[in-house]
Amino acid sequence: MEWSDIRLFLAIAREGTLGAAARKLGLTQPTMGRRLKTLEEAVGHSLFQRTPDGFVLTDEGTVVMGHAERMEEEALALQRQLAGTENTLSGALRISCSDWFGIHILAPILADFRRVHPNVIIEILTDSRLLNLARREADLVFRIKPFTEPEVISRKLLHIPYGLYVAKGSDDPSPGTGAGFSMIIMDEAFGGMPDVAWLKGRFPNAKVSMRSNNRDVQARLCAGGAGMAVLPRPLGDSMDVLKRIDVLEPPPGRDTCVGYHQDLRRLPRLRAFIQFVGEQAKTMQRRYGEFSIQYSIE
């Protein structure tokens, strides 16, 4: 067996089909099929059961899976540690964050960072999935959910205030009732977000008109008159077609954490970027009194 065949095996096991695994590894589906057949001949067992719903591990495949994941962990650890010893401000840096954060917070910072460090290539992934830092699905992740993995170094970077918005020219909703008004909230998968409970509690008689897990979509719906919405202020305040409603008790803000694998803590381009983000965030602190900025790097 070769490590490249183990990577192929893991991709098929995780993706469930040859086509999806091929796309993940940048190979063709026939190549995946041939190499899987060669691997199964080498180990003397069928590793997958072919079903109408995709590839399912056999008992022998399950045994191989445990060993393959440990081999992957060692290979990735070697890559991370070698990357962490690089001492030049050049190379690739993969960053993950939510859609609205990438557009309204990170994009301007990334443009400025590029001018200062032109040899660092940034890849930004706007994704709601919790990417795996150990597998280097990302080098640096910004998210509102705290990191709990023991090998991840994390810091609270920003506290971002939220506001209540309606389309400019619209009437203000009546506090304590909201009768006759509609609201735009997160979809059911994110229905436990604090701003959803705040909005429903403050305007119990308002009807839910729209749901979306995308803050930019919510903002556009709000601007079109589909209802009131709770939005991050860097997003809502940037749109002239929206009006922020003054309320005695504003909606709860959210903390944004930044995390990276401990093996990359000495990577110069990662350290430089985190420091740059913290410095740039000071302008937000001056604009939004509620912003609190806490950042440091080991």
mmCIF file of C-alpha atoms in Angstrom:
data_model
loop_
_atom_site.group_PDB
_atom_site.id
_atom_site.type_symbol
_atom_site.label_atom_id
_atom_site.label_comp_id
_atom_site.label_asym_id
_atom_site.label_seq_id
_atom_site.Cartn_x
_atom_site.Cartn_y
_atom_site.Cartn_z
ATOM 1 C CA MET A 1 0.000 0.000 0.000
ATOM 2 C CA GLU A 2 1.041 3.581 -0.691
ATOM 3 C CA TRP A 3 -0.025 6.703 1.203
ATOM 4 C CA SER A 4 -1.643 8.099 -1.944
ATOM 5 C CA ASP A 5 -3.912 5.035 -2.024
ATOM 6 C CA ILE A 6 -4.841 5.585 1.626
ATOM 7 C CA ARG A 7 -5.821 9.187 0.831
ATOM 8 C CA LEU A 8 -7.973 7.853 -1.984
ATOM 9 C CA PHE A 9 -9.611 5.301 0.329
ATOM 10 C CA LEU A 10 -10.374 7.990 2.927
ATOM 11 C CA ALA A 11 -11.890 10.302 0.335
ATOM 12 C CA ILE A 12 -14.248 7.603 -0.938
ATOM 13 C CA ALA A 13 -15.242 6.627 2.611
ATOM 14 C CA ARG A 14 -16.019 10.237 3.524
ATOM 15 C CA GLU A 15 -17.663 11.382 0.294
ATOM 16 C CA GLY A 16 -19.615 8.192 -0.398
ATOM 17 C CA THR A 17 -19.175 8.118 -4.182
ATOM 18 C CA LEU A 18 -16.310 7.849 -6.632
ATOM 19 C CA GLY A 19 -17.372 11.046 -8.367
ATOM 20 C CA ALA A 20 -17.415 13.172 -5.209
ATOM 21 C CA ALA A 21 -14.125 11.683 -4.018
ATOM 22 C CA ALA A 22 -12.541 12.337 -7.420
ATOM 23 C CA ARG A 23 -13.572 15.995 -7.306
ATOM 24 C CA LYS A 24 -12.157 16.339 -3.805
ATOM 25 C CA LEU A 25 -8.764 14.938 -4.849
ATOM 26 C CA GLY A 26 -8.668 16.501 -8.316
ATOM 27 C CA LEU A 27 -8.739 13.138 -10.117
ATOM 28 C CA THR A 28 -11.058 11.553 -12.648
ATOM 29 C CA GLN A 29 -13.689 9.012 -11.683
ATOM 30 C CA PRO A 30 -12.179 6.205 -13.842
ATOM 31 C CA THR A 31 -8.796 6.804 -12.192
ATOM 32 C CA MET A 32 -10.415 6.542 -8.769
ATOM 33 C CA GLY A 33 -12.083 3.276 -9.745
ATOM 34 C CA ARG A 34 -8.859 1.737 -11.063
ATOM 35 C CA ARG A 35 -6.814 2.730 -8.031
ATOM 36 C CA LEU A 36 -9.469 1.462 -5.619
ATOM 37 C CA LYS A 37 -9.483 -1.881 -7.420
ATOM 38 C CA THR A 38 -5.678 -2.042 -7.140
ATOM 39 C CA LEU A 39 -5.861 -1.230 -3.412
ATOM 40 C CA GLU A 40 -8.481 -3.913 -2.756
ATOM 41 C CA GLU A 41 -6.366 -6.452 -4.632
ATOM 42 C CA ALA A 42 -3.316 -5.453 -2.567
ATOM 43 C CA VAL A 43 -5.094 -5.981 0.776
ATOM 44 C CA GLY A 44 -7.000 -9.056 -0.461
ATOM 45 C CA HIS A 45 -10.432 -7.760 0.592
ATOM 46 C CA SER A 46 -13.332 -5.710 -0.702
ATOM 47 C CA LEU A 47 -13.264 -2.497 1.294
ATOM 48 C CA PHE A 48 -16.605 -1.095 0.116
ATOM 49 C CA GLN A 49 -20.037 -2.418 -0.573
ATOM 50 C CA ARG A 50 -21.486 -0.803 -3.698
ATOM 51 C CA THR A 51 -25.085 0.266 -3.013
ATOM 52 C CA PRO A 52 -27.596 2.464 -4.892
ATOM 53 C CA ASP A 53 -26.940 5.175 -2.292
ATOM 54 C CA GLY A 54 -23.166 5.051 -2.669
ATOM 55 C CA PHE A 55 -20.152 3.268 -1.220
ATOM 56 C CA VAL A 56 -20.493 1.748 2.261
ATOM 57 C CA LEU A 57 -17.572 0.340 4.238
ATOM 58 C CA THR A 58 -17.396 -3.438 4.621
ATOM 59 C CA ASP A 59 -16.183 -4.943 7.903
ATOM 60 C CA GLU A 60 -12.670 -5.113 6.433
ATOM 61 C CA GLY A 61 -13.009 -1.534 5.240
ATOM 62 C CA THR A 62 -13.955 -0.418 8.749
ATOM 63 C CA VAL A 63 -10.740 -1.997 10.082
ATOM 64 C CA VAL A 64 -8.697 -0.222 7.407
ATOM 65 C CA MET A 65 -10.491 3.050 8.184
ATOM 66 C CA GLY A 66 -9.160 3.213 11.732
ATOM 67 C CA HIS A 67 -5.575 2.681 10.637
ATOM 68 C CA ALA A 68 -5.948 5.014 7.663
ATOM 69 C CA GLU A 69 -7.169 7.871 9.881
ATOM 70 C CA ARG A 70 -4.180 7.444 12.191
ATOM 71 C CA MET A 71 -1.850 7.465 9.184
ATOM 72 C CA GLU A 72 -3.562 10.633 7.969
ATOM 73 C CA GLU A 73 -3.137 12.289 11.358
ATOM 74 C CA GLU A 74 0.607 11.622 11.284
ATOM 75 C CA ALA A 75 0.993 12.819 7.699
ATOM 76 C CA LEU A 76 -0.943 16.012 8.395
ATOM 77 C CA ALA A 77 1.003 16.624 11.607
ATOM 78 C CA LEU A 78 4.234 16.383 9.604
ATOM 79 C CA GLN A 79 2.906 18.887 7.043
ATOM 80 C CA ARG A 80 1.746 21.309 9.742
ATOM 81 C CA GLN A 81 5.002 21.178 11.669
ATOM 82 C CA LEU A 82 7.052 21.715 8.532
ATOM 83 C CA ALA A 83 4.790 24.620 7.562
ATOM 84 C CA GLY A 84 5.160 26.069 11.048
ATOM 85 C CA THR A 85 8.948 26.305 10.616
ATOM 86 C CA GLU A 86 8.765 28.494 7.492
ATOM 87 C CA ASN A 87 10.318 31.888 8.119
ATOM 88 C CA THR A 88 9.273 33.937 5.099
ATOM 89 C CA LEU A 89 6.219 36.093 4.520
ATOM 90 C CA SER A 90 5.155 34.260 1.388
ATOM 91 C CA GLY A 91 3.028 31.309 0.429
ATOM 92 C CA ALA A 92 -0.648 30.407 0.794
ATOM 93 C CA LEU A 93 -2.961 31.106 3.720
ATOM 94 C CA ARG A 94 -6.438 29.564 3.730
ATOM 95 C CA ILE A 95 -9.035 31.448 5.778
ATOM 96 C CA SER A 96 -12.594 30.406 6.592
ATOM 97 C CA CYS A 97 -15.455 32.604 7.839
ATOM 98 C CA SER A 98 -19.164 33.266 7.362
ATOM 99 C CA ASP A 99 -20.497 34.988 4.235
ATOM 100 C CA TRP A 100 -21.300 38.369 5.730
ATOM 101 C CA PHE A 101 -18.099 38.493 7.804
ATOM 102 C CA GLY A 102 -16.028 37.756 4.710
ATOM 103 C CA ILE A 103 -17.739 40.441 2.646
ATOM 104 C CA HIS A 104 -18.090 43.269 5.136
ATOM 105 C CA ILE A 105 -15.243 42.723 7.613
ATOM 106 C CA LEU A 106 -12.465 40.677 6.034
ATOM 107 C CA ALA A 107 -12.560 41.686 2.353
ATOM 108 C CA PRO A 108 -11.379 45.298 2.935
ATOM 109 C CA ILE A 109 -8.742 44.059 5.402
ATOM 110 C CA LEU A 110 -7.528 41.424 2.949
ATOM 111 C CA ALA A 111 -7.116 44.046 0.217
ATOM 112 C CA ASP A 112 -4.982 46.178 2.547
ATOM 113 C CA PHE A 113 -2.985 43.155 3.709
ATOM 114 C CA ARG A 114 -2.242 42.250 0.078
ATOM 115 C CA ARG A 115 -0.680 45.651 -0.507
ATOM 116 C CA VAL A 116 1.605 45.242 2.511
ATOM 117 C CA HIS A 117 2.465 41.561 1.930
ATOM 118 C CA PRO A 118 2.108 40.910 -1.823
ATOM 119 C CA ASN A 119 3.775 37.482 -1.671
ATOM 120 C CA VAL A 120 1.134 35.973 0.612
ATOM 121 C CA ILE A 121 -1.661 34.312 -1.361
ATOM 122 C CA ILE A 122 -4.962 34.391 0.519
ATOM 123 C CA GLU A 123 -7.705 31.873 -0.127
ATOM 124 C CA ILE A 124 -10.929 32.792 1.642
ATOM 125 C CA LEU A 125 -13.690 30.214 2.116
ATOM 126 C CA THR A 126 -17.078 31.623 3.124
ATOM 127 C CA ASP A 127 -18.700 28.553 4.598
ATOM 128 C CA SER A 128 -21.100 27.813 7.439
ATOM 129 C CA ARG A 129 -19.475 24.408 7.998
ATOM 130 C CA LEU A 130 -17.056 24.000 10.895
ATOM 131 C CA LEU A 131 -13.903 23.211 8.956
ATOM 132 C CA ASN A 132 -11.294 20.897 10.460
ATOM 133 C CA LEU A 133 -8.076 22.706 11.325
ATOM 134 C CA ALA A 134 -6.221 19.456 12.045
ATOM 135 C CA ARG A 135 -6.819 18.311 8.462
ATOM 136 C CA ARG A 136 -5.788 21.750 7.184
ATOM 137 C CA GLU A 137 -9.173 22.321 5.586
ATOM 138 C CA ALA A 138 -8.301 25.851 6.677
ATOM 139 C CA ASP A 139 -5.277 27.478 8.326
ATOM 140 C CA LEU A 140 -7.261 30.158 10.132
ATOM 141 C CA VAL A 141 -10.952 30.197 11.032
ATOM 142 C CA PHE A 142 -13.161 33.094 12.148
ATOM 143 C CA ARG A 143 -16.437 31.966 13.719
ATOM 144 C CA ILE A 144 -18.925 32.768 16.484
ATOM 145 C CA LYS A 145 -18.849 29.253 17.944
ATOM 146 C CA PRO A 146 -15.951 28.880 20.435
ATOM 147 C CA PHE A 147 -13.251 26.362 19.645
ATOM 148 C CA THR A 148 -13.086 23.348 21.957
ATOM 149 C CA GLU A 149 -10.428 21.241 20.217
ATOM 150 C CA PRO A 150 -7.392 20.894 22.523
ATOM 151 C CA GLU A 151 -4.900 21.326 19.679
ATOM 152 C CA VAL A 152 -6.459 24.602 18.492
ATOM 153 C CA ILE A 153 -5.232 27.976 19.747
ATOM 154 C CA SER A 154 -8.133 30.409 19.834
ATOM 155 C CA ARG A 155 -8.785 33.981 20.881
ATOM 156 C CA LYS A 156 -11.860 36.164 21.105
ATOM 157 C CA LEU A 157 -11.163 38.764 18.451
ATOM 158 C CA LEU A 158 -14.245 40.976 18.214
ATOM 159 C CA HIS A 159 -17.552 41.643 19.878
ATOM 160 C CA ILE A 160 -19.833 42.817 17.080
ATOM 161 C CA PRO A 161 -22.997 44.792 17.927
ATOM 162 C CA TYR A 162 -26.249 43.981 16.158
ATOM 163 C CA GLY A 163 -29.133 46.313 15.346
ATOM 164 C CA LEU A 164 -32.795 46.194 14.370
ATOM 165 C CA TYR A 165 -33.476 47.382 10.817
ATOM 166 C CA VAL A 166 -36.397 48.164 8.542
ATOM 167 C CA ALA A 167 -36.509 49.497 4.990
ATOM 168 C CA LYS A 168 -35.902 53.259 4.835
ATOM 169 C CA GLY A 169 -39.227 55.061 4.729
ATOM 170 C CA SER A 170 -41.050 52.308 6.613
ATOM 171 C CA ASP A 171 -42.869 52.828 9.904
ATOM 172 C CA ASP A 172 -41.213 51.736 13.122
ATOM 173 C CA PRO A 173 -42.615 48.565 14.711
ATOM 174 C CA SER A 174 -44.483 49.041 17.980
ATOM 175 C CA PRO A 175 -42.374 47.880 20.965
ATOM 176 C CA GLY A 176 -43.922 45.069 22.965
ATOM 177 C CA THR A 177 -46.320 43.981 20.265
ATOM 178 C CA GLY A 178 -45.190 44.267 16.635
ATOM 179 C CA ALA A 179 -48.768 43.737 15.476
ATOM 180 C CA GLY A 180 -49.111 44.256 11.746
ATOM 181 C CA PHE A 181 -45.378 43.850 11.114
ATOM 182 C CA SER A 182 -43.381 41.012 9.601
ATOM 183 C CA MET A 183 -39.967 39.744 10.595
ATOM 184 C CA ILE A 184 -37.078 38.097 8.776
ATOM 185 C CA ILE A 185 -35.184 35.568 10.878
ATOM 186 C CA MET A 186 -32.598 32.792 10.581
ATOM 187 C CA ASP A 187 -33.675 29.450 9.147
ATOM 188 C CA GLU A 188 -34.748 26.633 11.457
ATOM 189 C CA ALA A 189 -31.250 25.127 11.601
ATOM 190 C CA PHE A 190 -30.065 28.372 13.231
ATOM 191 C CA GLY A 191 -33.294 29.121 15.079
ATOM 192 C CA GLY A 192 -31.487 29.046 18.423
ATOM 193 C CA MET A 193 -29.467 32.173 17.650
ATOM 194 C CA PRO A 194 -29.842 34.845 20.373
ATOM 195 C CA ASP A 195 -31.131 37.486 17.950
ATOM 196 C CA VAL A 196 -34.039 35.225 16.929
ATOM 197 C CA ALA A 197 -35.214 34.887 20.531
ATOM 198 C CA TRP A 198 -34.739 38.634 21.083
ATOM 199 C CA LEU A 199 -36.813 39.563 18.038
ATOM 200 C CA LYS A 200 -39.650 37.161 18.848
ATOM 201 C CA GLY A 201 -39.666 38.222 22.494
ATOM 202 C CA ARG A 202 -39.768 41.949 21.777
ATOM 203 C CA PHE A 203 -42.371 41.727 18.996
ATOM 204 C CA PRO A 204 -44.514 38.695 19.915
ATOM 205 C CA ASN A 205 -47.355 39.632 17.554
ATOM 206 C CA ALA A 206 -45.181 40.088 14.466
ATOM 207 C CA LYS A 207 -45.370 37.343 11.872
ATOM 208 C CA VAL A 208 -42.388 35.522 10.398
ATOM 209 C CA SER A 209 -42.353 36.354 6.697
ATOM 210 C CA MET A 210 -38.962 35.077 5.580
ATOM 211 C CA ARG A 211 -36.149 32.829 6.836
ATOM 212 C CA SER A 212 -32.545 32.706 5.651
ATOM 213 C CA ASN A 213 -29.217 31.523 7.046
ATOM 214 C CA ASN A 214 -27.452 34.278 5.064
ATOM 215 C CA ARG A 215 -27.237 37.735 6.657
ATOM 216 C CA ASP A 216 -26.751 39.490 3.316
ATOM 217 C CA VAL A 217 -29.901 37.837 2.000
ATOM 218 C CA GLN A 218 -31.763 38.953 5.130
ATOM 219 C CA ALA A 219 -30.536 42.519 4.576
ATOM 220 C CA ARG A 220 -31.709 42.531 0.970
ATOM 221 C CA LEU A 221 -35.097 41.136 1.940
ATOM 222 C CA CYS A 222 -35.403 43.795 4.622
ATOM 223 C CA ALA A 223 -34.471 46.536 2.150
ATOM 224 C CA GLY A 224 -37.176 45.233 -0.180
ATOM 225 C CA GLY A 225 -39.822 45.657 2.505
ATOM 226 C CA ALA A 226 -40.237 41.991 3.419
ATOM 227 C CA GLY A 227 -40.009 42.764 7.134
ATOM 228 C CA MET A 228 -37.756 43.887 9.960
ATOM 229 C CA ALA A 229 -34.479 42.082 10.585
ATOM 230 C CA VAL A 230 -31.717 41.917 13.159
ATOM 231 C CA LEU A 231 -28.392 42.393 11.398
ATOM 232 C CA PRO A 232 -24.733 42.906 12.324
ATOM 233 C CA ARG A 233 -24.217 46.663 12.381
ATOM 234 C CA PRO A 234 -21.236 46.605 9.991
ATOM 235 C CA LEU A 235 -23.653 45.119 7.460
ATOM 236 C CA GLY A 236 -26.847 47.009 8.280
ATOM 237 C CA ASP A 237 -25.242 50.438 8.702
ATOM 238 C CA SER A 238 -23.473 50.103 5.354
ATOM 239 C CA MET A 239 -26.771 50.006 3.420
ATOM 240 C CA ASP A 240 -28.369 53.386 2.747
ATOM 241 C CA VAL A 241 -31.699 51.694 1.990
ATOM 242 C CA LEU A 242 -31.992 50.456 5.579
ATOM 243 C CA LYS A 243 -32.956 52.349 8.725
ATOM 244 C CA ARG A 244 -31.750 51.255 12.152
ATOM 245 C CA ILE A 245 -34.427 51.442 14.851
ATOM 246 C CA ASP A 246 -33.439 52.914 18.205
ATOM 247 C CA VAL A 247 -34.486 50.502 20.940
ATOM 248 C CA LEU A 248 -33.899 50.754 24.672
ATOM 249 C CA GLU A 249 -32.439 47.279 24.807
ATOM 250 C CA PRO A 250 -30.519 46.494 21.591
ATOM 251 C CA PRO A 251 -30.373 42.960 20.232
ATOM 252 C CA PRO A 252 -27.541 40.816 21.592
ATOM 253 C CA GLY A 253 -24.243 41.085 19.763
ATOM 254 C CA ARG A 254 -21.963 38.194 19.012
ATOM 255 C CA ASP A 255 -18.349 37.416 19.780
ATOM 256 C CA THR A 256 -16.140 36.402 16.879
ATOM 257 C CA CYS A 257 -13.312 34.008 17.693
ATOM 258 C CA VAL A 258 -10.243 33.259 15.611
ATOM 259 C CA GLY A 259 -8.581 29.848 15.767
ATOM 260 C CA TYR A 260 -5.600 28.069 14.252
ATOM 261 C CA HIS A 261 -3.772 24.798 14.865
ATOM 262 C CA GLN A 262 -1.014 24.926 17.463
ATOM 263 C CA ASP A 263 1.497 23.524 14.957
ATOM 264 C CA LEU A 264 1.115 26.717 12.884
ATOM 265 C CA ARG A 265 1.625 29.166 15.744
ATOM 266 C CA ARG A 266 5.096 30.130 14.474
ATOM 267 C CA LEU A 267 4.076 30.494 10.830
ATOM 268 C CA PRO A 268 5.102 34.078 9.994
ATOM 269 C CA ARG A 269 2.372 34.793 7.449
ATOM 270 C CA LEU A 270 -0.309 33.580 9.858
ATOM 271 C CA ARG A 271 1.077 35.651 12.716
ATOM 272 C CA ALA A 272 1.378 38.693 10.466
ATOM 273 C CA PHE A 273 -2.204 38.365 9.287
ATOM 274 C CA ILE A 274 -3.699 38.012 12.774
ATOM 275 C CA GLN A 275 -1.754 41.037 13.953
ATOM 276 C CA PHE A 276 -2.865 42.995 10.889
ATOM 277 C CA VAL A 277 -6.523 42.091 11.456
ATOM 278 C CA GLY A 278 -6.295 43.283 15.060
ATOM 279 C CA GLU A 279 -4.776 46.617 14.051
ATOM 280 C CA GLN A 280 -7.332 47.205 11.323
ATOM 281 C CA ALA A 281 -10.169 46.365 13.704
ATOM 282 C CA LYS A 282 -9.341 49.417 15.787
ATOM 283 C CA THR A 283 -11.050 51.580 13.176
ATOM 284 C CA MET A 284 -14.236 49.605 13.822
ATOM 285 C CA GLN A 285 -13.897 50.262 17.515
ATOM 286 C CA ARG A 286 -13.862 54.000 16.846
ATOM 287 C CA ARG A 287 -16.916 53.736 14.601
ATOM 288 C CA TYR A 288 -19.008 51.465 16.807
ATOM 289 C CA GLY A 289 -18.801 52.301 20.483
ATOM 290 C CA GLU A 290 -20.003 48.810 21.391
ATOM 291 C CA PHE A 291 -17.104 47.100 19.633
ATOM 292 C CA SER A 292 -14.582 45.545 21.973
ATOM 293 C CA ILE A 293 -11.362 44.250 20.495
ATOM 294 C CA GLN A 294 -9.318 41.587 22.207
ATOM 295 C CA TYR A 295 -6.544 39.963 20.261
ATOM 296 C CA SER A 296 -3.150 38.475 20.876
ATOM 297 C CA ILE A 297 -1.091 35.661 19.431
ATOM 298 C CA GLU A 298 1.134 33.162 21.176
#
